[in-house]
Amino acid sequence: MNKMFVIALTALMLLNVCAQAGQKDLQRLTVGYTPISAAALPFFIAVEEKIFQKYGFEVAPIFMGGSPLINSAILAGEFPIGFTGGGGVVSSRLGGSDLIVIGTPLPVLTIDGWARPEIKSIADLRGKRVGVTRIATSSYFAGVSMLDSAGIKTNEVTFIQNGGVGESLAALLGGRVDVSMIGYPFGLRAKKEGFQMLFRPADTEYGSFPTAVITARESWLKDPKNRRTAVNFLRALREGQLLAGTDATVSKRALAKYTRVHDDAALQGSFDFYGPYFSKTLRTEPKIFANALKFLDQPKAKQADPTQFYDNGLVEEAMR
């Protein structure tokens, strides 16, 4: 056998062994996430650009259609960390759970209301069907804020749960709802199809809201090893967050994979829209939870302290 061939083969085998050893050193971490839209872009980027691997994780992303499902899975011990909606965490915590928000990638309600052309104003929605992903998700709270802006109560409409943002768009296109709460890039498809944007909460007093948060159980975080895992997770996510606001190429590539939208104008439009809204630090501010509490139909919500739903200590440690 040729001596040079043997040397080359040996080198390849050593590289393969090293690669396998490196993979074994990575901590496998399942993370439940929602939604499939640009709201989750920092997470998508951190996975696709292998930023999590840089911090020692092999992340397995699991989509679950709505924050209540993610929160229930965390409480059941199916996985420890979720990329979810803050409104659902508030509901869960008021109900007695120990879920806590440890970071807020998106502190603005960026889910617009897209309506059929014949609906000229929010006041026209009484008796109509409003599409959301699920009840108690950020899309639901966007819908509630839209109704509240016109003095309409939630029992004056019918909420239709569609399971995902793409599904909410499909419900609008198929005539199964009169208005759908939709994030980008799917909102741009609604515009292209002739639907009108009836409400943009980001431009109103309702805009401050924990649309996308990172959550875990307080009991899980008490273990020093788990706390280190959470801190390193936040470090990786923050790198993805910075890219989501500055790197169009990386952002569009990740968004196209997860949303299966390949129209460059829609991807660029999503990057341009969301970039300014992503938090630069992942810190949580009390006002976003104060807003969330206003829309919860729970007796405890009226007296609740907004600061009881989050802990900035892990973000501060991650930033150090």
PDB file of C-alpha atoms in Angstrom:
ATOM      1  CA  MET A   1       0.000   0.000   0.000  1.00  0.00           C
ATOM      2  CA  ASN A   2       1.271   3.482  -0.920  1.00  0.00           C
ATOM      3  CA  LYS A   3       2.946   5.125   2.094  1.00  0.00           C
ATOM      4  CA  MET A   4       1.376   8.540   1.394  1.00  0.00           C
ATOM      5  CA  PHE A   5      -2.051   6.925   1.142  1.00  0.00           C
ATOM      6  CA  VAL A   6      -1.577   5.268   4.554  1.00  0.00           C
ATOM      7  CA  ILE A   7      -0.563   8.603   6.102  1.00  0.00           C
ATOM      8  CA  ALA A   8      -3.567  10.366   4.578  1.00  0.00           C
ATOM      9  CA  LEU A   9      -5.931   7.596   5.713  1.00  0.00           C
ATOM     10  CA  THR A  10      -4.522   7.707   9.242  1.00  0.00           C
ATOM     11  CA  ALA A  11      -4.964  11.491   9.353  1.00  0.00           C
ATOM     12  CA  LEU A  12      -8.578  11.207   8.237  1.00  0.00           C
ATOM     13  CA  MET A  13      -9.279   8.574  10.886  1.00  0.00           C
ATOM     14  CA  LEU A  14      -7.746  10.799  13.570  1.00  0.00           C
ATOM     15  CA  LEU A  15      -9.859  13.747  12.440  1.00  0.00           C
ATOM     16  CA  ASN A  16     -12.974  11.573  12.569  1.00  0.00           C
ATOM     17  CA  VAL A  17     -12.114  10.371  16.093  1.00  0.00           C
ATOM     18  CA  CYS A  18     -11.533  13.973  17.219  1.00  0.00           C
ATOM     19  CA  ALA A  19     -14.808  15.088  15.691  1.00  0.00           C
ATOM     20  CA  GLN A  20     -16.712  12.280  17.419  1.00  0.00           C
ATOM     21  CA  ALA A  21     -15.013  13.111  20.703  1.00  0.00           C
ATOM     22  CA  GLY A  22     -16.006  16.757  20.317  1.00  0.00           C
ATOM     23  CA  GLN A  23     -19.609  15.796  19.610  1.00  0.00           C
ATOM     24  CA  LYS A  24     -19.723  13.611  22.714  1.00  0.00           C
ATOM     25  CA  ASP A  25     -18.628  16.582  24.806  1.00  0.00           C
ATOM     26  CA  LEU A  26     -21.666  18.601  23.727  1.00  0.00           C
ATOM     27  CA  GLN A  27     -24.600  18.637  26.124  1.00  0.00           C
ATOM     28  CA  ARG A  28     -27.789  17.654  24.317  1.00  0.00           C
ATOM     29  CA  LEU A  29     -30.498  20.173  25.139  1.00  0.00           C
ATOM     30  CA  THR A  30     -34.069  19.935  23.871  1.00  0.00           C
ATOM     31  CA  VAL A  31     -35.763  23.330  23.636  1.00  0.00           C
ATOM     32  CA  GLY A  32     -39.443  23.847  22.916  1.00  0.00           C
ATOM     33  CA  TYR A  33     -40.150  26.922  20.821  1.00  0.00           C
ATOM     34  CA  THR A  34     -42.892  29.003  19.258  1.00  0.00           C
ATOM     35  CA  PRO A  35     -43.733  30.670  16.902  1.00  0.00           C
ATOM     36  CA  ILE A  36     -42.546  29.751  13.425  1.00  0.00           C
ATOM     37  CA  SER A  37     -42.060  33.374  12.419  1.00  0.00           C
ATOM     38  CA  ALA A  38     -39.375  36.042  12.586  1.00  0.00           C
ATOM     39  CA  ALA A  39     -40.239  36.537  16.273  1.00  0.00           C
ATOM     40  CA  ALA A  40     -38.104  33.433  16.954  1.00  0.00           C
ATOM     41  CA  LEU A  41     -35.274  34.504  14.628  1.00  0.00           C
ATOM     42  CA  PRO A  42     -32.551  34.846  17.332  1.00  0.00           C
ATOM     43  CA  PHE A  43     -33.178  31.232  18.333  1.00  0.00           C
ATOM     44  CA  PHE A  44     -33.199  30.018  14.723  1.00  0.00           C
ATOM     45  CA  ILE A  45     -29.877  31.763  14.066  1.00  0.00           C
ATOM     46  CA  ALA A  46     -28.234  30.399  17.217  1.00  0.00           C
ATOM     47  CA  VAL A  47     -29.171  26.872  16.075  1.00  0.00           C
ATOM     48  CA  GLU A  48     -28.310  27.214  12.393  1.00  0.00           C
ATOM     49  CA  GLU A  49     -25.036  29.088  12.880  1.00  0.00           C
ATOM     50  CA  LYS A  50     -23.954  26.548  15.527  1.00  0.00           C
ATOM     51  CA  ILE A  51     -23.613  29.250  18.180  1.00  0.00           C
ATOM     52  CA  PHE A  52     -25.077  26.911  20.785  1.00  0.00           C
ATOM     53  CA  GLN A  53     -22.316  24.420  20.006  1.00  0.00           C
ATOM     54  CA  LYS A  54     -19.777  27.122  20.767  1.00  0.00           C
ATOM     55  CA  TYR A  55     -21.190  27.197  24.291  1.00  0.00           C
ATOM     56  CA  GLY A  56     -21.268  23.422  24.666  1.00  0.00           C
ATOM     57  CA  PHE A  57     -24.789  22.493  23.528  1.00  0.00           C
ATOM     58  CA  GLU A  58     -26.280  20.340  20.838  1.00  0.00           C
ATOM     59  CA  VAL A  59     -29.725  21.960  20.778  1.00  0.00           C
ATOM     60  CA  ALA A  60     -32.694  19.983  19.480  1.00  0.00           C
ATOM     61  CA  PRO A  61     -35.444  22.517  18.660  1.00  0.00           C
ATOM     62  CA  ILE A  62     -38.999  21.223  19.082  1.00  0.00           C
ATOM     63  CA  PHE A  63     -41.840  23.327  17.680  1.00  0.00           C
ATOM     64  CA  MET A  64     -45.005  23.361  19.742  1.00  0.00           C
ATOM     65  CA  GLY A  65     -47.976  25.351  18.505  1.00  0.00           C
ATOM     66  CA  GLY A  66     -48.475  27.789  21.343  1.00  0.00           C
ATOM     67  CA  SER A  67     -46.850  28.832  24.593  1.00  0.00           C
ATOM     68  CA  PRO A  68     -49.323  26.952  26.863  1.00  0.00           C
ATOM     69  CA  LEU A  69     -48.134  23.659  25.317  1.00  0.00           C
ATOM     70  CA  ILE A  70     -44.478  24.568  25.869  1.00  0.00           C
ATOM     71  CA  ASN A  71     -45.102  25.650  29.443  1.00  0.00           C
ATOM     72  CA  SER A  72     -46.963  22.432  30.232  1.00  0.00           C
ATOM     73  CA  ALA A  73     -44.122  20.371  28.749  1.00  0.00           C
ATOM     74  CA  ILE A  74     -41.535  22.196  30.881  1.00  0.00           C
ATOM     75  CA  LEU A  75     -43.606  21.631  34.017  1.00  0.00           C
ATOM     76  CA  ALA A  76     -43.933  17.950  33.085  1.00  0.00           C
ATOM     77  CA  GLY A  77     -40.149  17.631  32.824  1.00  0.00           C
ATOM     78  CA  GLU A  78     -40.040  16.971  29.070  1.00  0.00           C
ATOM     79  CA  PHE A  79     -37.367  19.651  28.598  1.00  0.00           C
ATOM     80  CA  PRO A  80     -35.963  22.394  30.854  1.00  0.00           C
ATOM     81  CA  ILE A  81     -35.970  25.572  28.729  1.00  0.00           C
ATOM     82  CA  GLY A  82     -38.520  27.096  26.397  1.00  0.00           C
ATOM     83  CA  PHE A  83     -38.604  29.912  23.838  1.00  0.00           C
ATOM     84  CA  THR A  84     -42.187  30.940  24.459  1.00  0.00           C
ATOM     85  CA  GLY A  85     -44.663  33.766  25.050  1.00  0.00           C
ATOM     86  CA  GLY A  86     -44.568  35.769  28.273  1.00  0.00           C
ATOM     87  CA  GLY A  87     -48.339  36.059  28.604  1.00  0.00           C
ATOM     88  CA  GLY A  88     -48.614  32.299  28.977  1.00  0.00           C
ATOM     89  CA  VAL A  89     -45.909  32.317  31.654  1.00  0.00           C
ATOM     90  CA  VAL A  90     -47.886  34.909  33.613  1.00  0.00           C
ATOM     91  CA  SER A  91     -51.038  32.764  33.432  1.00  0.00           C
ATOM     92  CA  SER A  92     -49.117  29.668  34.500  1.00  0.00           C
ATOM     93  CA  ARG A  93     -47.389  31.407  37.395  1.00  0.00           C
ATOM     94  CA  LEU A  94     -50.605  32.971  38.654  1.00  0.00           C
ATOM     95  CA  GLY A  95     -52.011  29.450  38.581  1.00  0.00           C
ATOM     96  CA  GLY A  96     -49.314  28.276  41.003  1.00  0.00           C
ATOM     97  CA  SER A  97     -46.450  27.078  38.789  1.00  0.00           C
ATOM     98  CA  ASP A  98     -42.807  28.001  39.348  1.00  0.00           C
ATOM     99  CA  LEU A  99     -42.101  29.051  35.759  1.00  0.00           C
ATOM    100  CA  ILE A 100     -39.918  32.155  35.597  1.00  0.00           C
ATOM    101  CA  VAL A 101     -38.776  34.311  32.672  1.00  0.00           C
ATOM    102  CA  ILE A 102     -34.971  34.483  32.514  1.00  0.00           C
ATOM    103  CA  GLY A 103     -34.600  36.525  29.312  1.00  0.00           C
ATOM    104  CA  THR A 104     -36.704  38.543  26.871  1.00  0.00           C
ATOM    105  CA  PRO A 105     -35.575  38.522  23.224  1.00  0.00           C
ATOM    106  CA  LEU A 106     -38.668  40.363  21.955  1.00  0.00           C
ATOM    107  CA  PRO A 107     -40.315  42.877  24.342  1.00  0.00           C
ATOM    108  CA  VAL A 108     -42.674  44.331  21.717  1.00  0.00           C
ATOM    109  CA  LEU A 109     -45.999  42.988  20.436  1.00  0.00           C
ATOM    110  CA  THR A 110     -45.151  42.530  16.755  1.00  0.00           C
ATOM    111  CA  ILE A 111     -48.222  40.569  15.681  1.00  0.00           C
ATOM    112  CA  ASP A 112     -50.513  42.519  13.360  1.00  0.00           C
ATOM    113  CA  GLY A 113     -54.223  42.116  12.711  1.00  0.00           C
ATOM    114  CA  TRP A 114     -54.926  41.366   9.011  1.00  0.00           C
ATOM    115  CA  ALA A 115     -58.551  41.576   7.902  1.00  0.00           C
ATOM    116  CA  ARG A 116     -60.738  40.831   4.924  1.00  0.00           C
ATOM    117  CA  PRO A 117     -61.053  43.887   2.613  1.00  0.00           C
ATOM    118  CA  GLU A 118     -64.715  44.522   3.488  1.00  0.00           C
ATOM    119  CA  ILE A 119     -63.822  45.029   7.165  1.00  0.00           C
ATOM    120  CA  LYS A 120     -62.975  48.719   7.329  1.00  0.00           C
ATOM    121  CA  SER A 121     -62.376  49.215  11.057  1.00  0.00           C
ATOM    122  CA  ILE A 122     -61.881  47.348  14.305  1.00  0.00           C
ATOM    123  CA  ALA A 123     -65.412  48.354  15.284  1.00  0.00           C
ATOM    124  CA  ASP A 124     -66.662  46.095  12.465  1.00  0.00           C
ATOM    125  CA  LEU A 125     -65.347  43.011  14.268  1.00  0.00           C
ATOM    126  CA  ARG A 126     -68.262  42.515  16.664  1.00  0.00           C
ATOM    127  CA  GLY A 127     -69.716  39.082  15.960  1.00  0.00           C
ATOM    128  CA  LYS A 128     -66.773  38.161  13.733  1.00  0.00           C
ATOM    129  CA  ARG A 129     -64.129  35.389  13.861  1.00  0.00           C
ATOM    130  CA  VAL A 130     -60.601  36.257  15.015  1.00  0.00           C
ATOM    131  CA  GLY A 131     -57.800  33.847  14.146  1.00  0.00           C
ATOM    132  CA  VAL A 132     -54.979  33.230  16.655  1.00  0.00           C
ATOM    133  CA  THR A 133     -52.474  30.432  17.153  1.00  0.00           C
ATOM    134  CA  ARG A 134     -53.931  29.441  20.533  1.00  0.00           C
ATOM    135  CA  ILE A 135     -55.677  31.060  23.466  1.00  0.00           C
ATOM    136  CA  ALA A 136     -53.212  32.637  25.966  1.00  0.00           C
ATOM    137  CA  THR A 137     -50.469  33.006  23.343  1.00  0.00           C
ATOM    138  CA  SER A 138     -48.918  36.287  22.213  1.00  0.00           C
ATOM    139  CA  SER A 139     -51.118  36.227  19.103  1.00  0.00           C
ATOM    140  CA  TYR A 140     -54.175  35.959  21.349  1.00  0.00           C
ATOM    141  CA  PHE A 141     -53.054  38.923  23.466  1.00  0.00           C
ATOM    142  CA  ALA A 142     -52.434  40.875  20.256  1.00  0.00           C
ATOM    143  CA  GLY A 143     -56.036  40.137  19.313  1.00  0.00           C
ATOM    144  CA  VAL A 144     -57.304  41.169  22.745  1.00  0.00           C
ATOM    145  CA  SER A 145     -55.381  44.453  22.563  1.00  0.00           C
ATOM    146  CA  MET A 146     -56.833  45.105  19.096  1.00  0.00           C
ATOM    147  CA  LEU A 147     -60.362  44.625  20.422  1.00  0.00           C
ATOM    148  CA  ASP A 148     -59.660  46.679  23.534  1.00  0.00           C
ATOM    149  CA  SER A 149     -58.492  49.614  21.401  1.00  0.00           C
ATOM    150  CA  ALA A 150     -62.056  49.841  20.040  1.00  0.00           C
ATOM    151  CA  GLY A 151     -63.849  49.025  23.290  1.00  0.00           C
ATOM    152  CA  ILE A 152     -64.829  45.512  22.160  1.00  0.00           C
ATOM    153  CA  LYS A 153     -64.982  42.736  24.765  1.00  0.00           C
ATOM    154  CA  THR A 154     -63.554  39.294  24.069  1.00  0.00           C
ATOM    155  CA  ASN A 155     -67.000  37.678  24.359  1.00  0.00           C
ATOM    156  CA  GLU A 156     -68.228  39.817  21.457  1.00  0.00           C
ATOM    157  CA  VAL A 157     -66.093  37.872  18.960  1.00  0.00           C
ATOM    158  CA  THR A 158     -65.249  34.213  18.357  1.00  0.00           C
ATOM    159  CA  PHE A 159     -61.583  33.268  18.677  1.00  0.00           C
ATOM    160  CA  ILE A 160     -60.467  30.516  16.296  1.00  0.00           C
ATOM    161  CA  GLN A 161     -57.345  28.598  17.332  1.00  0.00           C
ATOM    162  CA  ASN A 162     -55.240  27.611  14.327  1.00  0.00           C
ATOM    163  CA  GLY A 163     -52.096  26.138  15.936  1.00  0.00           C
ATOM    164  CA  GLY A 164     -49.469  28.251  14.169  1.00  0.00           C
ATOM    165  CA  VAL A 165     -48.812  31.531  12.360  1.00  0.00           C
ATOM    166  CA  GLY A 166     -48.788  29.910   8.917  1.00  0.00           C
ATOM    167  CA  GLU A 167     -52.035  28.163   9.790  1.00  0.00           C
ATOM    168  CA  SER A 168     -53.570  31.486  10.843  1.00  0.00           C
ATOM    169  CA  LEU A 169     -52.662  32.891   7.436  1.00  0.00           C
ATOM    170  CA  ALA A 170     -54.205  29.834   5.770  1.00  0.00           C
ATOM    171  CA  ALA A 171     -57.403  30.338   7.778  1.00  0.00           C
ATOM    172  CA  LEU A 172     -57.596  33.934   6.543  1.00  0.00           C
ATOM    173  CA  LEU A 173     -56.912  32.926   2.946  1.00  0.00           C
ATOM    174  CA  GLY A 174     -59.509  30.160   3.177  1.00  0.00           C
ATOM    175  CA  GLY A 175     -62.226  32.396   4.605  1.00  0.00           C
ATOM    176  CA  ARG A 176     -62.451  30.516   7.909  1.00  0.00           C
ATOM    177  CA  VAL A 177     -61.792  33.728   9.875  1.00  0.00           C
ATOM    178  CA  ASP A 178     -62.521  37.412   9.297  1.00  0.00           C
ATOM    179  CA  VAL A 179     -59.251  38.684  10.756  1.00  0.00           C
ATOM    180  CA  SER A 180     -56.051  36.873  11.774  1.00  0.00           C
ATOM    181  CA  MET A 181     -53.260  37.935  14.099  1.00  0.00           C
ATOM    182  CA  ILE A 182     -50.146  37.275  12.017  1.00  0.00           C
ATOM    183  CA  GLY A 183     -46.422  37.971  12.361  1.00  0.00           C
ATOM    184  CA  TYR A 184     -43.852  38.395   9.564  1.00  0.00           C
ATOM    185  CA  PRO A 185     -43.053  37.003   7.050  1.00  0.00           C
ATOM    186  CA  PHE A 186     -46.632  35.703   6.787  1.00  0.00           C
ATOM    187  CA  GLY A 187     -48.083  39.184   7.247  1.00  0.00           C
ATOM    188  CA  LEU A 188     -46.412  40.256   4.024  1.00  0.00           C
ATOM    189  CA  ARG A 189     -48.150  37.397   2.223  1.00  0.00           C
ATOM    190  CA  ALA A 190     -51.482  38.622   3.628  1.00  0.00           C
ATOM    191  CA  LYS A 191     -50.749  42.103   2.271  1.00  0.00           C
ATOM    192  CA  LYS A 192     -49.803  40.687  -1.118  1.00  0.00           C
ATOM    193  CA  GLU A 193     -53.086  38.762  -1.250  1.00  0.00           C
ATOM    194  CA  GLY A 194     -55.120  41.939  -0.741  1.00  0.00           C
ATOM    195  CA  PHE A 195     -55.902  41.799   2.974  1.00  0.00           C
ATOM    196  CA  GLN A 196     -55.622  44.999   4.957  1.00  0.00           C
ATOM    197  CA  MET A 197     -53.678  45.613   8.129  1.00  0.00           C
ATOM    198  CA  LEU A 198     -56.329  46.558  10.658  1.00  0.00           C
ATOM    199  CA  PHE A 199     -54.130  46.894  13.732  1.00  0.00           C
ATOM    200  CA  ARG A 200     -50.406  47.149  14.497  1.00  0.00           C
ATOM    201  CA  PRO A 201     -49.931  46.952  18.299  1.00  0.00           C
ATOM    202  CA  ALA A 202     -46.237  47.894  18.073  1.00  0.00           C
ATOM    203  CA  ASP A 203     -47.319  51.426  17.122  1.00  0.00           C
ATOM    204  CA  THR A 204     -49.735  51.786  20.047  1.00  0.00           C
ATOM    205  CA  GLU A 205     -49.787  51.914  23.839  1.00  0.00           C
ATOM    206  CA  TYR A 206     -50.184  48.114  23.761  1.00  0.00           C
ATOM    207  CA  GLY A 207     -46.781  47.623  22.152  1.00  0.00           C
ATOM    208  CA  SER A 208     -44.722  46.842  25.273  1.00  0.00           C
ATOM    209  CA  PHE A 209     -45.352  43.144  25.826  1.00  0.00           C
ATOM    210  CA  PRO A 210     -43.325  39.946  26.515  1.00  0.00           C
ATOM    211  CA  THR A 211     -43.965  38.534  23.047  1.00  0.00           C
ATOM    212  CA  ALA A 212     -40.974  36.154  23.092  1.00  0.00           C
ATOM    213  CA  VAL A 213     -39.253  35.091  26.318  1.00  0.00           C
ATOM    214  CA  ILE A 214     -36.965  32.377  27.652  1.00  0.00           C
ATOM    215  CA  THR A 215     -38.460  30.483  30.551  1.00  0.00           C
ATOM    216  CA  ALA A 216     -37.498  27.687  32.936  1.00  0.00           C
ATOM    217  CA  ARG A 217     -38.599  26.371  36.334  1.00  0.00           C
ATOM    218  CA  GLU A 218     -37.227  28.070  39.431  1.00  0.00           C
ATOM    219  CA  SER A 219     -36.814  24.665  41.059  1.00  0.00           C
ATOM    220  CA  TRP A 220     -34.647  23.510  38.118  1.00  0.00           C
ATOM    221  CA  LEU A 221     -32.511  26.654  38.282  1.00  0.00           C
ATOM    222  CA  LYS A 222     -31.640  26.057  41.945  1.00  0.00           C
ATOM    223  CA  ASP A 223     -29.148  23.378  40.909  1.00  0.00           C
ATOM    224  CA  PRO A 224     -25.815  25.190  40.181  1.00  0.00           C
ATOM    225  CA  LYS A 225     -25.188  22.955  37.164  1.00  0.00           C
ATOM    226  CA  ASN A 226     -28.562  23.822  35.661  1.00  0.00           C
ATOM    227  CA  ARG A 227     -28.019  27.502  36.352  1.00  0.00           C
ATOM    228  CA  ARG A 228     -24.739  27.358  34.401  1.00  0.00           C
ATOM    229  CA  THR A 229     -26.614  25.680  31.558  1.00  0.00           C
ATOM    230  CA  ALA A 230     -29.178  28.496  31.546  1.00  0.00           C
ATOM    231  CA  VAL A 231     -26.511  31.219  31.646  1.00  0.00           C
ATOM    232  CA  ASN A 232     -24.587  29.699  28.726  1.00  0.00           C
ATOM    233  CA  PHE A 233     -27.835  29.245  26.806  1.00  0.00           C
ATOM    234  CA  LEU A 234     -28.500  32.968  27.221  1.00  0.00           C
ATOM    235  CA  ARG A 235     -24.969  33.806  26.068  1.00  0.00           C
ATOM    236  CA  ALA A 236     -25.481  31.848  22.870  1.00  0.00           C
ATOM    237  CA  LEU A 237     -28.925  33.296  22.298  1.00  0.00           C
ATOM    238  CA  ARG A 238     -27.636  36.839  22.735  1.00  0.00           C
ATOM    239  CA  GLU A 239     -25.135  36.263  19.936  1.00  0.00           C
ATOM    240  CA  GLY A 240     -27.982  35.068  17.740  1.00  0.00           C
ATOM    241  CA  GLN A 241     -29.956  38.112  18.842  1.00  0.00           C
ATOM    242  CA  LEU A 242     -27.248  40.522  17.727  1.00  0.00           C
ATOM    243  CA  LEU A 243     -27.057  38.843  14.316  1.00  0.00           C
ATOM    244  CA  ALA A 244     -30.852  39.005  13.974  1.00  0.00           C
ATOM    245  CA  GLY A 245     -30.617  42.765  14.164  1.00  0.00           C
ATOM    246  CA  THR A 246     -27.549  43.306  11.994  1.00  0.00           C
ATOM    247  CA  ASP A 247     -26.878  40.482   9.516  1.00  0.00           C
ATOM    248  CA  ALA A 248     -29.489  40.190   6.770  1.00  0.00           C
ATOM    249  CA  THR A 249     -27.802  37.257   5.019  1.00  0.00           C
ATOM    250  CA  VAL A 250     -27.646  35.068   8.125  1.00  0.00           C
ATOM    251  CA  SER A 251     -31.146  36.123   9.210  1.00  0.00           C
ATOM    252  CA  LYS A 252     -32.793  35.398   5.867  1.00  0.00           C
ATOM    253  CA  ARG A 253     -31.080  32.026   5.582  1.00  0.00           C
ATOM    254  CA  ALA A 254     -32.322  30.889   9.001  1.00  0.00           C
ATOM    255  CA  LEU A 255     -35.792  32.332   8.522  1.00  0.00           C
ATOM    256  CA  ALA A 256     -36.210  30.675   5.130  1.00  0.00           C
ATOM    257  CA  LYS A 257     -35.364  27.273   6.596  1.00  0.00           C
ATOM    258  CA  TYR A 258     -37.822  27.433   9.479  1.00  0.00           C
ATOM    259  CA  THR A 259     -40.709  29.262   7.804  1.00  0.00           C
ATOM    260  CA  ARG A 260     -40.238  27.647   4.371  1.00  0.00           C
ATOM    261  CA  VAL A 261     -40.730  31.082   2.863  1.00  0.00           C
ATOM    262  CA  HIS A 262     -38.213  31.655   0.064  1.00  0.00           C
ATOM    263  CA  ASP A 263     -39.397  34.959  -1.355  1.00  0.00           C
ATOM    264  CA  ASP A 264     -36.447  37.295  -0.828  1.00  0.00           C
ATOM    265  CA  ALA A 265     -38.622  40.410  -0.534  1.00  0.00           C
ATOM    266  CA  ALA A 266     -40.634  38.801   2.275  1.00  0.00           C
ATOM    267  CA  LEU A 267     -37.499  37.639   4.070  1.00  0.00           C
ATOM    268  CA  GLN A 268     -35.837  41.047   3.730  1.00  0.00           C
ATOM    269  CA  GLY A 269     -39.031  42.766   4.856  1.00  0.00           C
ATOM    270  CA  SER A 270     -39.143  40.563   7.948  1.00  0.00           C
ATOM    271  CA  PHE A 271     -35.512  41.332   8.782  1.00  0.00           C
ATOM    272  CA  ASP A 272     -36.096  45.061   8.362  1.00  0.00           C
ATOM    273  CA  PHE A 273     -39.260  45.023  10.469  1.00  0.00           C
ATOM    274  CA  TYR A 274     -38.071  42.945  13.421  1.00  0.00           C
ATOM    275  CA  GLY A 275     -34.501  44.208  13.715  1.00  0.00           C
ATOM    276  CA  PRO A 276     -35.274  47.364  15.736  1.00  0.00           C
ATOM    277  CA  TYR A 277     -37.569  45.488  18.111  1.00  0.00           C
ATOM    278  CA  PHE A 278     -35.186  42.782  19.297  1.00  0.00           C
ATOM    279  CA  SER A 279     -33.746  43.539  22.732  1.00  0.00           C
ATOM    280  CA  LYS A 280     -30.018  44.303  22.763  1.00  0.00           C
ATOM    281  CA  THR A 281     -29.475  42.780  26.212  1.00  0.00           C
ATOM    282  CA  LEU A 282     -32.236  40.156  26.824  1.00  0.00           C
ATOM    283  CA  ARG A 283     -33.044  42.040  30.044  1.00  0.00           C
ATOM    284  CA  THR A 284     -36.698  42.146  31.095  1.00  0.00           C
ATOM    285  CA  GLU A 285     -38.425  45.400  32.050  1.00  0.00           C
ATOM    286  CA  PRO A 286     -41.426  45.455  34.419  1.00  0.00           C
ATOM    287  CA  LYS A 287     -43.647  47.495  32.087  1.00  0.00           C
ATOM    288  CA  ILE A 288     -44.012  44.635  29.604  1.00  0.00           C
ATOM    289  CA  PHE A 289     -45.492  42.400  32.304  1.00  0.00           C
ATOM    290  CA  ALA A 290     -47.627  45.238  33.635  1.00  0.00           C
ATOM    291  CA  ASN A 291     -49.192  45.371  30.164  1.00  0.00           C
ATOM    292  CA  ALA A 292     -49.650  41.598  30.036  1.00  0.00           C
ATOM    293  CA  LEU A 293     -51.466  41.596  33.391  1.00  0.00           C
ATOM    294  CA  LYS A 294     -54.085  44.020  32.048  1.00  0.00           C
ATOM    295  CA  PHE A 295     -55.437  41.420  29.642  1.00  0.00           C
ATOM    296  CA  LEU A 296     -55.631  38.420  31.956  1.00  0.00           C
ATOM    297  CA  ASP A 297     -59.062  37.445  33.159  1.00  0.00           C
ATOM    298  CA  GLN A 298     -57.757  36.180  36.490  1.00  0.00           C
ATOM    299  CA  PRO A 299     -58.566  37.696  39.907  1.00  0.00           C
ATOM    300  CA  LYS A 300     -54.916  37.514  41.004  1.00  0.00           C
ATOM    301  CA  ALA A 301     -53.759  39.551  37.997  1.00  0.00           C
ATOM    302  CA  LYS A 302     -55.146  42.827  39.343  1.00  0.00           C
ATOM    303  CA  GLN A 303     -52.924  42.771  42.452  1.00  0.00           C
ATOM    304  CA  ALA A 304     -49.906  41.008  40.947  1.00  0.00           C
ATOM    305  CA  ASP A 305     -46.466  42.640  41.018  1.00  0.00           C
ATOM    306  CA  PRO A 306     -44.993  42.624  37.465  1.00  0.00           C
ATOM    307  CA  THR A 307     -41.516  41.862  38.860  1.00  0.00           C
ATOM    308  CA  GLN A 308     -42.580  38.472  40.223  1.00  0.00           C
ATOM    309  CA  PHE A 309     -42.614  36.934  36.745  1.00  0.00           C
ATOM    310  CA  TYR A 310     -38.965  37.356  35.783  1.00  0.00           C
ATOM    311  CA  ASP A 311     -35.412  37.196  37.086  1.00  0.00           C
ATOM    312  CA  ASN A 312     -32.715  39.301  35.403  1.00  0.00           C
ATOM    313  CA  GLY A 313     -29.942  37.724  37.449  1.00  0.00           C
ATOM    314  CA  LEU A 314     -29.067  35.111  34.837  1.00  0.00           C
ATOM    315  CA  VAL A 315     -28.930  37.655  31.999  1.00  0.00           C
ATOM    316  CA  GLU A 316     -26.662  39.877  34.060  1.00  0.00           C
ATOM    317  CA  GLU A 317     -24.393  36.907  34.772  1.00  0.00           C
ATOM    318  CA  ALA A 318     -24.405  35.961  31.085  1.00  0.00           C
ATOM    319  CA  MET A 319     -23.431  39.470  30.038  1.00  0.00           C
ATOM    320  CA  ARG A 320     -20.500  39.470  32.431  1.00  0.00           C
TER     321      ARG A 320
END
